[in-house]
mmCIF file of C-alpha atoms in Angstrom:
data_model
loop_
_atom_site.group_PDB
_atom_site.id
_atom_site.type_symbol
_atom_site.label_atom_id
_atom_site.label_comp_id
_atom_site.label_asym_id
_atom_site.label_seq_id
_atom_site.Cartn_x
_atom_site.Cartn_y
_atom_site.Cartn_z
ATOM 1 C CA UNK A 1 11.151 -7.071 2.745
ATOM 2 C CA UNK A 2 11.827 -6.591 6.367
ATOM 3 C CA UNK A 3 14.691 -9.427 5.779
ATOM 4 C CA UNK A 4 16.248 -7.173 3.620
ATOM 5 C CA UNK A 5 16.178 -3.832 5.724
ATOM 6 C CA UNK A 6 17.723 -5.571 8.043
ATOM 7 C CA UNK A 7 20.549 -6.182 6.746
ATOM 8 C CA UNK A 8 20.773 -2.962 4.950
ATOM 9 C CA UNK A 9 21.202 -1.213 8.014
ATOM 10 C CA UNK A 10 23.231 -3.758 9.410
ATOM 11 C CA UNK A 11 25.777 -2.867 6.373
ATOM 12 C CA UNK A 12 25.333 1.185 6.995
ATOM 13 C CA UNK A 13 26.141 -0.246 11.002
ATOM 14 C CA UNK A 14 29.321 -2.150 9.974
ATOM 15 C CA UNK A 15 30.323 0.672 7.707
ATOM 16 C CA UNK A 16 30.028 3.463 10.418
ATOM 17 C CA UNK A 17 31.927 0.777 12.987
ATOM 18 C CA UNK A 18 34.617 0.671 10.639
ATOM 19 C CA UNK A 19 35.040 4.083 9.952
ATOM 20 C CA UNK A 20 34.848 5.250 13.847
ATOM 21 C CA UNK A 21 37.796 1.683 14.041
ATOM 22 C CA UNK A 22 39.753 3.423 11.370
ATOM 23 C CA UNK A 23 39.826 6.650 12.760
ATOM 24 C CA UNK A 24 40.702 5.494 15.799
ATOM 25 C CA UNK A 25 43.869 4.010 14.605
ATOM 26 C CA UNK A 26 44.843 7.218 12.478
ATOM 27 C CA UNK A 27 44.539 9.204 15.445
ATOM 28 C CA UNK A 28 46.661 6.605 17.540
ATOM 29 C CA UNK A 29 49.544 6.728 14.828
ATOM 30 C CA UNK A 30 49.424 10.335 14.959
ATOM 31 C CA UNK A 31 49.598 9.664 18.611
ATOM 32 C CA UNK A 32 52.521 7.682 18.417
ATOM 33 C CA UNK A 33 54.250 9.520 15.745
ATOM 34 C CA UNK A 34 54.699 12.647 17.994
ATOM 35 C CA UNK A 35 55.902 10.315 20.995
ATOM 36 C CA UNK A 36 58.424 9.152 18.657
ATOM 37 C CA UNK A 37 59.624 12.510 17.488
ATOM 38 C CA UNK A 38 60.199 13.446 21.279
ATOM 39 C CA UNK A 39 58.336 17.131 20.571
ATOM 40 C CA UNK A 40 55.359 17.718 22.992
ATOM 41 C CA UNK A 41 52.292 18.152 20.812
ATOM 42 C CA UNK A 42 50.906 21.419 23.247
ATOM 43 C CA UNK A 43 54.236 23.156 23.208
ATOM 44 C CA UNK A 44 53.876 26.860 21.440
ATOM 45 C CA UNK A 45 56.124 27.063 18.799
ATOM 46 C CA UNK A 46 58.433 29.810 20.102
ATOM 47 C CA UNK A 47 62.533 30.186 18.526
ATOM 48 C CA UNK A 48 64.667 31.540 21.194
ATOM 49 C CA UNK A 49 67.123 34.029 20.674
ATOM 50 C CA UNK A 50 70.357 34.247 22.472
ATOM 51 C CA UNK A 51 71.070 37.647 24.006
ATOM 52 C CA UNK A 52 72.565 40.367 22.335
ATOM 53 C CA UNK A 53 75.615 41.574 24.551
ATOM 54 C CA UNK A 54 75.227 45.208 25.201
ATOM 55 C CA UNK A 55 78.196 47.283 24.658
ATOM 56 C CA UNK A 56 79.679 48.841 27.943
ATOM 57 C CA UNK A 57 79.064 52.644 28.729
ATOM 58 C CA UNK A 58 81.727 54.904 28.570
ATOM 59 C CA UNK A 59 81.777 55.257 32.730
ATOM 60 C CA UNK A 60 82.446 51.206 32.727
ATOM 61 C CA UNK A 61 85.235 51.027 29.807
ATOM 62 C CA UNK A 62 87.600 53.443 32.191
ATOM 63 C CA UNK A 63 87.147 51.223 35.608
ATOM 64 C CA UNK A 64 89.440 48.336 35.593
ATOM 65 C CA UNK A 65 88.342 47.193 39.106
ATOM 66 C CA UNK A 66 85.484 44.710 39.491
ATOM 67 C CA UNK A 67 83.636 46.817 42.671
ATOM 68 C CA UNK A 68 80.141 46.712 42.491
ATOM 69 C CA UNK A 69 78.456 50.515 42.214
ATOM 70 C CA UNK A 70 76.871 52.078 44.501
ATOM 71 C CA UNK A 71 72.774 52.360 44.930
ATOM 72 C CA UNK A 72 71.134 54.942 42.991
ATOM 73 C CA UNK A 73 70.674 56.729 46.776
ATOM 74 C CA UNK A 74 74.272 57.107 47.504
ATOM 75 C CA UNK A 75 75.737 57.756 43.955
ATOM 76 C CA UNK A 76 75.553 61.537 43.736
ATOM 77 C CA UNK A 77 75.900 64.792 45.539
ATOM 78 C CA UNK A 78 72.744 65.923 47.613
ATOM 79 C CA UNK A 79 72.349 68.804 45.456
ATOM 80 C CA UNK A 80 71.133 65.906 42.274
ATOM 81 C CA UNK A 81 67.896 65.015 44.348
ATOM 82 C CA UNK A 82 64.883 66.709 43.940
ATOM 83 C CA UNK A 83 62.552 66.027 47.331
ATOM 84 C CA UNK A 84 59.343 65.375 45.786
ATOM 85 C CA UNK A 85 57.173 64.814 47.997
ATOM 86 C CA UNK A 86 56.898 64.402 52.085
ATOM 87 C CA UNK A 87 54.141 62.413 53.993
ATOM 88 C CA UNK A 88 53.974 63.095 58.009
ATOM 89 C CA UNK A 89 51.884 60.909 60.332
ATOM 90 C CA UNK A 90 51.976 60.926 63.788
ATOM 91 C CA UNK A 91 54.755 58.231 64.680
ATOM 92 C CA UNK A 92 57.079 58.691 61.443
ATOM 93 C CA UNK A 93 57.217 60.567 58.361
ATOM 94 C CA UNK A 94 58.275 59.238 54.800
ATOM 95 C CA UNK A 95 59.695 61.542 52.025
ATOM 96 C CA UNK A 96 59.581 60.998 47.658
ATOM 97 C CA UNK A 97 62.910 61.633 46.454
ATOM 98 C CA UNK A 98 63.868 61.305 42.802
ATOM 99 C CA UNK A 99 67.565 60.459 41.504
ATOM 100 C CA UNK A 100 68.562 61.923 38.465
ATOM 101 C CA UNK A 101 67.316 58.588 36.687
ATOM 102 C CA UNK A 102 64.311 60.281 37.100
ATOM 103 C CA UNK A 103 63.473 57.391 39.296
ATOM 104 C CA UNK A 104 61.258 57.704 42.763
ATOM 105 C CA UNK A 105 62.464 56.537 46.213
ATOM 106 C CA UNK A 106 60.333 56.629 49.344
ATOM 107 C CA UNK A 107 62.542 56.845 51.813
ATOM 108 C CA UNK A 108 62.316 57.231 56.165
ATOM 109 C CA UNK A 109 64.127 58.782 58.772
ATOM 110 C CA UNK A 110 67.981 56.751 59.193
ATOM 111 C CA UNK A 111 68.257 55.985 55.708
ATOM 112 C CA UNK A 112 71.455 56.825 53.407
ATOM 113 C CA UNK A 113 71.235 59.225 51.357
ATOM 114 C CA UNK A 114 74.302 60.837 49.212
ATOM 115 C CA UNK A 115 77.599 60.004 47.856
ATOM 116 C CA UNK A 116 79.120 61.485 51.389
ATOM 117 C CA UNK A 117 77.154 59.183 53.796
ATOM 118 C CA UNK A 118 74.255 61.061 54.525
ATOM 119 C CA UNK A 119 72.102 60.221 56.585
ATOM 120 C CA UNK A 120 68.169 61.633 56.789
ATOM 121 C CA UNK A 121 67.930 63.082 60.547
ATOM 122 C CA UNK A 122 64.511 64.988 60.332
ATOM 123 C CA UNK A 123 61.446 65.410 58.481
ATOM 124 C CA UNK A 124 59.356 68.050 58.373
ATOM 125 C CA UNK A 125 56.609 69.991 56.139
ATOM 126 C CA UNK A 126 58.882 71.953 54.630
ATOM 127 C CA UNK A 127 62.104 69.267 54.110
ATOM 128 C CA UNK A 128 64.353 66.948 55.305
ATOM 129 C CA UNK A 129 67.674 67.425 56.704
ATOM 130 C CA UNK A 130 70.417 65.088 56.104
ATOM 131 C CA UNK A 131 73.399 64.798 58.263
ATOM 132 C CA UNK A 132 77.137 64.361 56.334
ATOM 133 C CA UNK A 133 79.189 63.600 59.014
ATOM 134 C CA UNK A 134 79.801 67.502 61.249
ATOM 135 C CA UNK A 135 77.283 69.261 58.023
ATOM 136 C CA UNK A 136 73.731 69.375 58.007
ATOM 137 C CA UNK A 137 71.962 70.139 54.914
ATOM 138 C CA UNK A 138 68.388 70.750 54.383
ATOM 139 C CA UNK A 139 66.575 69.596 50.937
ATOM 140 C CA UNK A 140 63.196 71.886 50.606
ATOM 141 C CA UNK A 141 60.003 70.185 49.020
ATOM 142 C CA UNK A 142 60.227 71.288 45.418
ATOM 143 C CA UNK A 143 56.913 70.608 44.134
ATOM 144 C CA UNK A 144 53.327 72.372 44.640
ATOM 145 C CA UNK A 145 52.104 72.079 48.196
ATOM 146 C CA UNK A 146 48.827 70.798 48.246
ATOM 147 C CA UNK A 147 46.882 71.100 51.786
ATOM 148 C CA UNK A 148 43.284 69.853 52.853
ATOM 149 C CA UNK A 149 41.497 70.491 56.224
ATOM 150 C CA UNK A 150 39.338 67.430 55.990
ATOM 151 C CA UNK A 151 39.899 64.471 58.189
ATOM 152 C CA UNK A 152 40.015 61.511 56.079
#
């Protein structure tokens, strides 16, 4: 009887053997059929699409010179910032202006400002002042002060 238990589970042994063998060899033609086609097996399947050429604006369609434009600081008159904001410490001072992009700049004292080559020359509580060439014109803080007395 024990003869023949034996061998019984020396059959089931075999059987599992040959099954773990044969699986083995499926996965290593699966293996080898994604070396042949050349795709990597852990790439995400993404289909890129080619870019969609925006039309031009009707400012770029007139210009038939290839000059690059100007920063958003130095495109427009003084008068189309808005002076948002102004931050004063003891060695320097920085001010928030926004374009009419509606898009923030901080911005210190030297830097351009202007279509006419302004240039920021002070800043104070109240403003900056911005020097075009002899003129010096003074952009007020247009926004709600807000002032604290606490020492941070």
């Amino acid at each position: 009887m024990t003869r023949g238990v034996i061998l019984l589970a020396k059959n089931k042994l075999i059987k599992v053997l040959a099954g773990i063998m044969l699986f083995a060899l499926g996965a290593g033609s699966l293996t080898s059929l994604w070396a042949q086609s050349g795709r990597d097996p852990f790439a995400p399947y993404v289909i890129e699409e080619p870019e969609i050429a925006q039309p031009e604006s009707i400012d770029e369609k007139g210009s038939d010179d290839e000059t690059p434009q100007k920063p958003p600081l130095e495109r427009y008159p003084l008068s189309d910032y808005r002076l948002i904001g102004v931050l004063i410490g003891p060695k320097s001072g920085v001010v928030l202006i926004r374009t009419r992009e509606r898009k923030d700049y901080y911005l210190q004292l030297s830097d351009k400002l202007g279509n006419s080559d302004g240039v920021i020359v002070s800043i104070n509580a109240a403003g900056i002042v911005v020097a075009e060439g002899e003129n010096q014109v003074t952009i007020p803080v247009r926004n709600k002060t807000v002032a604290s007395d606490d020492n941070f």
